[in-house]
Amino acid sequence: MAVTRGFQGRRSTAESSQLPPGQYLTRDFPVLSAGPTPYTPLESWDFTVRGAVDTPVTWSWEEFRSLPAESFTVDIHCVTKWSKLDTSWRGVSVDALLGAASPRAEYVTAFCDGGYTTNLPVADLRGGQAWVVFEYDGNPLPPVHGGPARLLVPHLYFWKSAKWVRGLEIRADDEPGFWEMYGYHNYGDPWREQRYQGD
Ligand SMILES: Nc1nc2c(c(=O)[nH]1)N[C@H]1C(S)=C(S)[C@@H](COP(=O)(O)O)O[C@H]1N2
Ligand SMILES: [Mo]
């Protein structure tokens, strides 16, 4: 069945929730990490937008937490075929973070404690469709799920939602990230089933 989505991404409701092709529903919250969980103390945590920007910006945890935050409910879809519907989060819109730095190029590499990276078009982080989240289901984001903060880009497969994210590097070239180098699709739209290169 065709699914129509606006630029804002698909905000789910109980009535409109649907599974992308090839996905099954889970009520668990599986943990998928390519390495050990890093535990960065909040005193040494910061978030940076750098690279091809007018103004490189770094926020301490305290500064980041004083930015306007929003609570929202979205569906998430992992390339390993599980989906969770109506997951609740709280975080800072990436629009606010990009707005402070003013990107001058079209691509982003999200970078993380532990060395994980993932690449996306800047456009996919704009327009209220991406957040840096610090709460899940009303509680601080657990470290295994990316706490203290992770990127959340629910309209793309979940590997784009970088856990333990520490910043965004803006670049002119679309450099493949960790899983993208290992053959995952460069873009990863679950509604077009873009799981692996060639899909
Ligand atoms: N830093 C980091 N972020 C990451 C990963 C990772 O290994 N390291 N795995 C990705 C993948 S493949 C998935 S499916 C989701 C899993 O998030 P979860 O463990 O909260 O379910 O995180 C993504 N973000
Ligand atoms: Mo994944």
CSV table of C-alpha atoms and ligand atoms in Angstrom, one decimal:
chain,number,residue,atom,x,y,z
A,1,MET,CA,0.0,0.0,0.0
A,2,ALA,CA,1.3,3.4,-0.8
A,3,VAL,CA,2.1,5.6,2.1
A,4,THR,CA,2.1,9.3,1.8
A,5,ARG,CA,4.3,11.4,4.1
A,6,GLY,CA,4.8,15.1,4.4
A,7,PHE,CA,8.2,16.8,4.7
A,8,GLN,CA,7.7,16.8,8.5
A,9,GLY,CA,8.2,13.0,8.5
A,10,ARG,CA,5.6,10.6,9.7
A,11,ARG,CA,4.4,11.4,13.2
A,12,SER,CA,2.6,8.3,14.3
A,13,THR,CA,-0.7,8.0,16.0
A,14,ALA,CA,-2.5,4.8,17.1
A,15,GLU,CA,-4.7,5.1,14.0
A,16,SER,CA,-2.1,5.9,11.4
A,17,SER,CA,0.7,3.5,12.6
A,18,GLN,CA,1.8,1.2,9.9
A,19,LEU,CA,4.8,-1.0,9.4
A,20,PRO,CA,7.2,-0.4,6.5
A,21,PRO,CA,7.7,-3.3,4.1
A,22,GLY,CA,9.5,-6.4,5.6
A,23,GLN,CA,9.3,-5.2,9.2
A,24,TYR,CA,7.8,-6.9,12.2
A,25,LEU,CA,6.5,-5.3,15.4
A,26,THR,CA,8.4,-5.7,18.7
A,27,ARG,CA,7.4,-4.6,22.1
A,28,ASP,CA,11.0,-5.1,23.4
A,29,PHE,CA,13.7,-2.5,22.9
A,30,PRO,CA,16.6,-4.5,21.4
A,31,VAL,CA,20.1,-3.2,22.0
A,32,LEU,CA,22.4,-3.1,18.9
A,33,SER,CA,25.8,-1.7,19.5
A,34,ALA,CA,29.0,-2.3,17.4
A,35,GLY,CA,31.2,-1.9,20.5
A,36,PRO,CA,31.1,-1.4,24.2
A,37,THR,CA,28.9,1.2,25.8
A,38,PRO,CA,30.9,4.4,26.6
A,39,TYR,CA,30.3,6.1,29.9
A,40,THR,CA,31.2,9.8,29.4
A,41,PRO,CA,30.7,11.9,32.5
A,42,LEU,CA,28.4,14.8,31.9
A,43,GLU,CA,31.2,17.2,33.1
A,44,SER,CA,33.3,16.2,30.1
A,45,TRP,CA,30.3,15.8,27.6
A,46,ASP,CA,29.8,18.4,25.0
A,47,PHE,CA,28.1,18.7,21.6
A,48,THR,CA,29.7,20.3,18.6
A,49,VAL,CA,28.6,21.4,15.1
A,50,ARG,CA,31.7,21.9,13.0
A,51,GLY,CA,33.2,21.6,9.5
A,52,ALA,CA,31.7,23.6,6.7
A,53,VAL,CA,29.7,26.0,8.9
A,54,ASP,CA,29.7,29.8,9.3
A,55,THR,CA,30.1,29.5,13.1
A,56,PRO,CA,31.4,26.3,14.8
A,57,VAL,CA,29.5,25.8,18.0
A,58,THR,CA,30.0,23.7,21.1
A,59,TRP,CA,27.5,23.3,23.9
A,60,SER,CA,28.4,21.9,27.3
A,61,TRP,CA,25.9,19.5,28.8
A,62,GLU,CA,24.5,22.3,30.9
A,63,GLU,CA,24.2,24.6,27.9
A,64,PHE,CA,22.7,21.9,25.8
A,65,ARG,CA,20.1,21.1,28.4
A,66,SER,CA,19.1,24.7,28.6
A,67,LEU,CA,18.2,24.8,24.9
A,68,PRO,CA,14.5,24.5,24.1
A,69,ALA,CA,13.4,20.9,24.2
A,70,GLU,CA,10.3,19.1,22.9
A,71,SER,CA,8.6,15.8,23.7
A,72,PHE,CA,7.3,13.7,20.8
A,73,THR,CA,6.2,10.2,19.8
A,74,VAL,CA,7.5,8.4,16.7
A,75,ASP,CA,7.9,5.0,15.2
A,76,ILE,CA,11.4,3.5,14.8
A,77,HIS,CA,12.6,0.9,12.3
A,78,CYS,CA,15.7,-1.2,12.5
A,79,VAL,CA,17.3,-2.6,9.4
A,80,THR,CA,17.4,-6.0,11.2
A,81,LYS,CA,13.6,-5.8,10.7
A,82,TRP,CA,12.1,-4.9,14.0
A,83,SER,CA,10.0,-1.8,14.4
A,84,LYS,CA,8.6,-0.2,17.5
A,85,LEU,CA,5.6,2.0,17.2
A,86,ASP,CA,4.8,5.1,19.3
A,87,THR,CA,8.1,5.5,21.1
A,88,SER,CA,8.2,8.6,23.3
A,89,TRP,CA,11.3,10.8,23.5
A,90,ARG,CA,12.4,14.3,24.7
A,91,GLY,CA,15.2,16.2,23.1
A,92,VAL,CA,16.4,19.2,21.2
A,93,SER,CA,15.4,19.7,17.6
A,94,VAL,CA,18.4,19.5,15.2
A,95,ASP,CA,17.0,22.6,13.5
A,96,ALA,CA,18.1,24.6,16.6
A,97,LEU,CA,21.6,23.1,16.6
A,98,LEU,CA,22.1,23.7,12.8
A,99,GLY,CA,20.6,27.1,13.1
A,100,ALA,CA,23.3,28.2,15.5
A,101,ALA,CA,26.1,27.1,13.2
A,102,SER,CA,24.7,27.8,9.7
A,103,PRO,CA,25.9,25.0,7.5
A,104,ARG,CA,27.5,25.9,4.2
A,105,ALA,CA,27.4,22.3,2.7
A,106,GLU,CA,24.9,19.6,2.1
A,107,TYR,CA,26.1,16.5,4.0
A,108,VAL,CA,26.6,15.5,7.7
A,109,THR,CA,28.7,13.0,9.5
A,110,ALA,CA,27.4,12.4,13.0
A,111,PHE,CA,30.2,11.4,15.3
A,112,CYS,CA,30.1,9.7,18.7
A,113,ASP,CA,31.9,8.6,21.7
A,114,GLY,CA,33.3,5.2,20.8
A,115,GLY,CA,34.1,6.2,17.2
A,116,TYR,CA,30.8,5.3,15.5
A,117,THR,CA,29.8,7.5,12.6
A,118,THR,CA,26.9,7.8,10.2
A,119,ASN,CA,26.3,10.0,7.2
A,120,LEU,CA,23.1,11.9,6.2
A,121,PRO,CA,22.1,14.8,4.0
A,122,VAL,CA,21.7,18.0,6.0
A,123,ALA,CA,18.2,18.3,4.6
A,124,ASP,CA,17.1,15.1,6.5
A,125,LEU,CA,18.1,16.7,9.8
A,126,ARG,CA,16.0,19.9,9.1
A,127,GLY,CA,12.3,20.6,9.2
A,128,GLY,CA,11.4,19.1,12.5
A,129,GLN,CA,12.4,15.5,11.6
A,130,ALA,CA,15.5,15.0,13.7
A,131,TRP,CA,16.5,15.5,17.4
A,132,VAL,CA,19.3,15.0,19.8
A,133,VAL,CA,17.3,13.1,22.5
A,134,PHE,CA,18.1,12.7,26.2
A,135,GLU,CA,14.9,11.0,27.5
A,136,TYR,CA,13.1,7.9,26.5
A,137,ASP,CA,9.7,7.0,27.9
A,138,GLY,CA,9.9,9.8,30.5
A,139,ASN,CA,13.3,8.7,31.9
A,140,PRO,CA,16.9,9.7,31.2
A,141,LEU,CA,18.1,7.8,28.1
A,142,PRO,CA,19.8,4.6,29.3
A,143,PRO,CA,23.4,4.3,28.4
A,144,VAL,CA,22.9,1.2,26.3
A,145,HIS,CA,20.4,3.1,24.2
A,146,GLY,CA,22.8,6.0,23.7
A,147,GLY,CA,22.6,8.0,26.9
A,148,PRO,CA,23.3,10.7,27.8
A,149,ALA,CA,22.2,11.7,24.3
A,150,ARG,CA,21.6,10.2,20.9
A,151,LEU,CA,20.6,11.4,17.5
A,152,LEU,CA,17.1,10.4,16.5
A,153,VAL,CA,16.1,10.4,12.8
A,154,PRO,CA,13.0,8.2,12.8
A,155,HIS,CA,12.2,8.5,9.1
A,156,LEU,CA,15.4,6.6,8.3
A,157,TYR,CA,16.5,3.1,9.4
A,158,PHE,CA,17.7,3.2,13.1
A,159,TRP,CA,21.4,2.9,12.3
A,160,LYS,CA,21.3,6.6,11.3
A,161,SER,CA,20.2,7.4,14.9
A,162,ALA,CA,23.7,7.6,16.3
A,163,LYS,CA,24.0,6.7,20.0
A,164,TRP,CA,26.4,8.6,22.3
A,165,VAL,CA,26.4,11.3,19.7
A,166,ARG,CA,28.9,14.2,20.3
A,167,GLY,CA,28.4,16.3,17.2
A,168,LEU,CA,27.7,16.9,13.6
A,169,GLU,CA,30.5,17.5,11.0
A,170,ILE,CA,29.1,19.4,8.0
A,171,ARG,CA,30.9,18.5,4.7
A,172,ALA,CA,30.6,19.0,1.0
A,173,ASP,CA,31.2,15.3,0.2
A,174,ASP,CA,28.9,12.5,1.3
A,175,GLU,CA,31.4,10.3,3.2
A,176,PRO,CA,30.1,6.8,4.2
A,177,GLY,CA,29.8,6.2,7.9
A,178,PHE,CA,30.5,3.0,9.9
A,179,TRP,CA,27.7,0.8,8.6
A,180,GLU,CA,27.5,2.5,5.3
A,181,MET,CA,31.2,1.4,4.7
A,182,TYR,CA,30.2,-2.2,5.5
A,183,GLY,CA,27.5,-2.2,2.8
A,184,TYR,CA,24.4,-0.7,4.4
A,185,HIS,CA,22.5,1.6,2.1
A,186,ASN,CA,23.8,5.1,1.9
A,187,TYR,CA,20.4,6.7,2.6
A,188,GLY,CA,18.2,4.0,4.3
A,189,ASP,CA,14.6,4.9,3.7
A,190,PRO,CA,12.5,2.1,5.4
A,191,TRP,CA,9.5,2.8,3.3
A,192,ARG,CA,11.6,2.1,0.1
A,193,GLU,CA,13.3,-0.8,1.9
A,194,GLN,CA,16.8,0.7,1.3
A,195,ARG,CA,18.6,-1.8,3.6
A,196,TYR,CA,21.8,-2.5,1.7
A,197,GLN,CA,23.8,-1.1,-1.1
A,198,GLY,CA,22.0,-1.8,-4.4
A,199,ASP,CA,18.5,-1.9,-2.8
B,1,LIG,N1,27.3,5.0,18.5
B,1,LIG,C1,26.5,4.0,18.0
B,1,LIG,N2,25.3,4.4,17.5
B,1,LIG,C2,24.5,3.4,17.0
B,1,LIG,C3,25.0,2.1,16.8
B,1,LIG,C4,26.3,1.8,17.3
B,1,LIG,O1,26.8,0.6,17.2
B,1,LIG,N3,27.0,2.8,17.9
B,1,LIG,N4,24.2,1.1,16.2
B,1,LIG,C5,23.1,1.6,15.4
B,1,LIG,C6,22.2,0.6,15.0
B,1,LIG,S1,22.7,-0.5,13.8
B,1,LIG,C7,21.0,0.5,15.5
B,1,LIG,S2,19.8,-0.6,14.9
B,1,LIG,C8,20.6,1.4,16.6
B,1,LIG,C9,20.2,0.6,17.8
B,1,LIG,O2,19.8,1.4,18.9
B,1,LIG,P1,19.3,0.7,20.2
B,1,LIG,O3,20.5,-0.1,20.7
B,1,LIG,O4,18.9,1.8,21.1
B,1,LIG,O5,18.2,-0.2,19.9
B,1,LIG,O6,21.6,2.3,17.0
B,1,LIG,C10,22.4,2.8,16.0
B,1,LIG,N5,23.3,3.7,16.5
B,2,MO,MO,20.7,-1.7,13.2
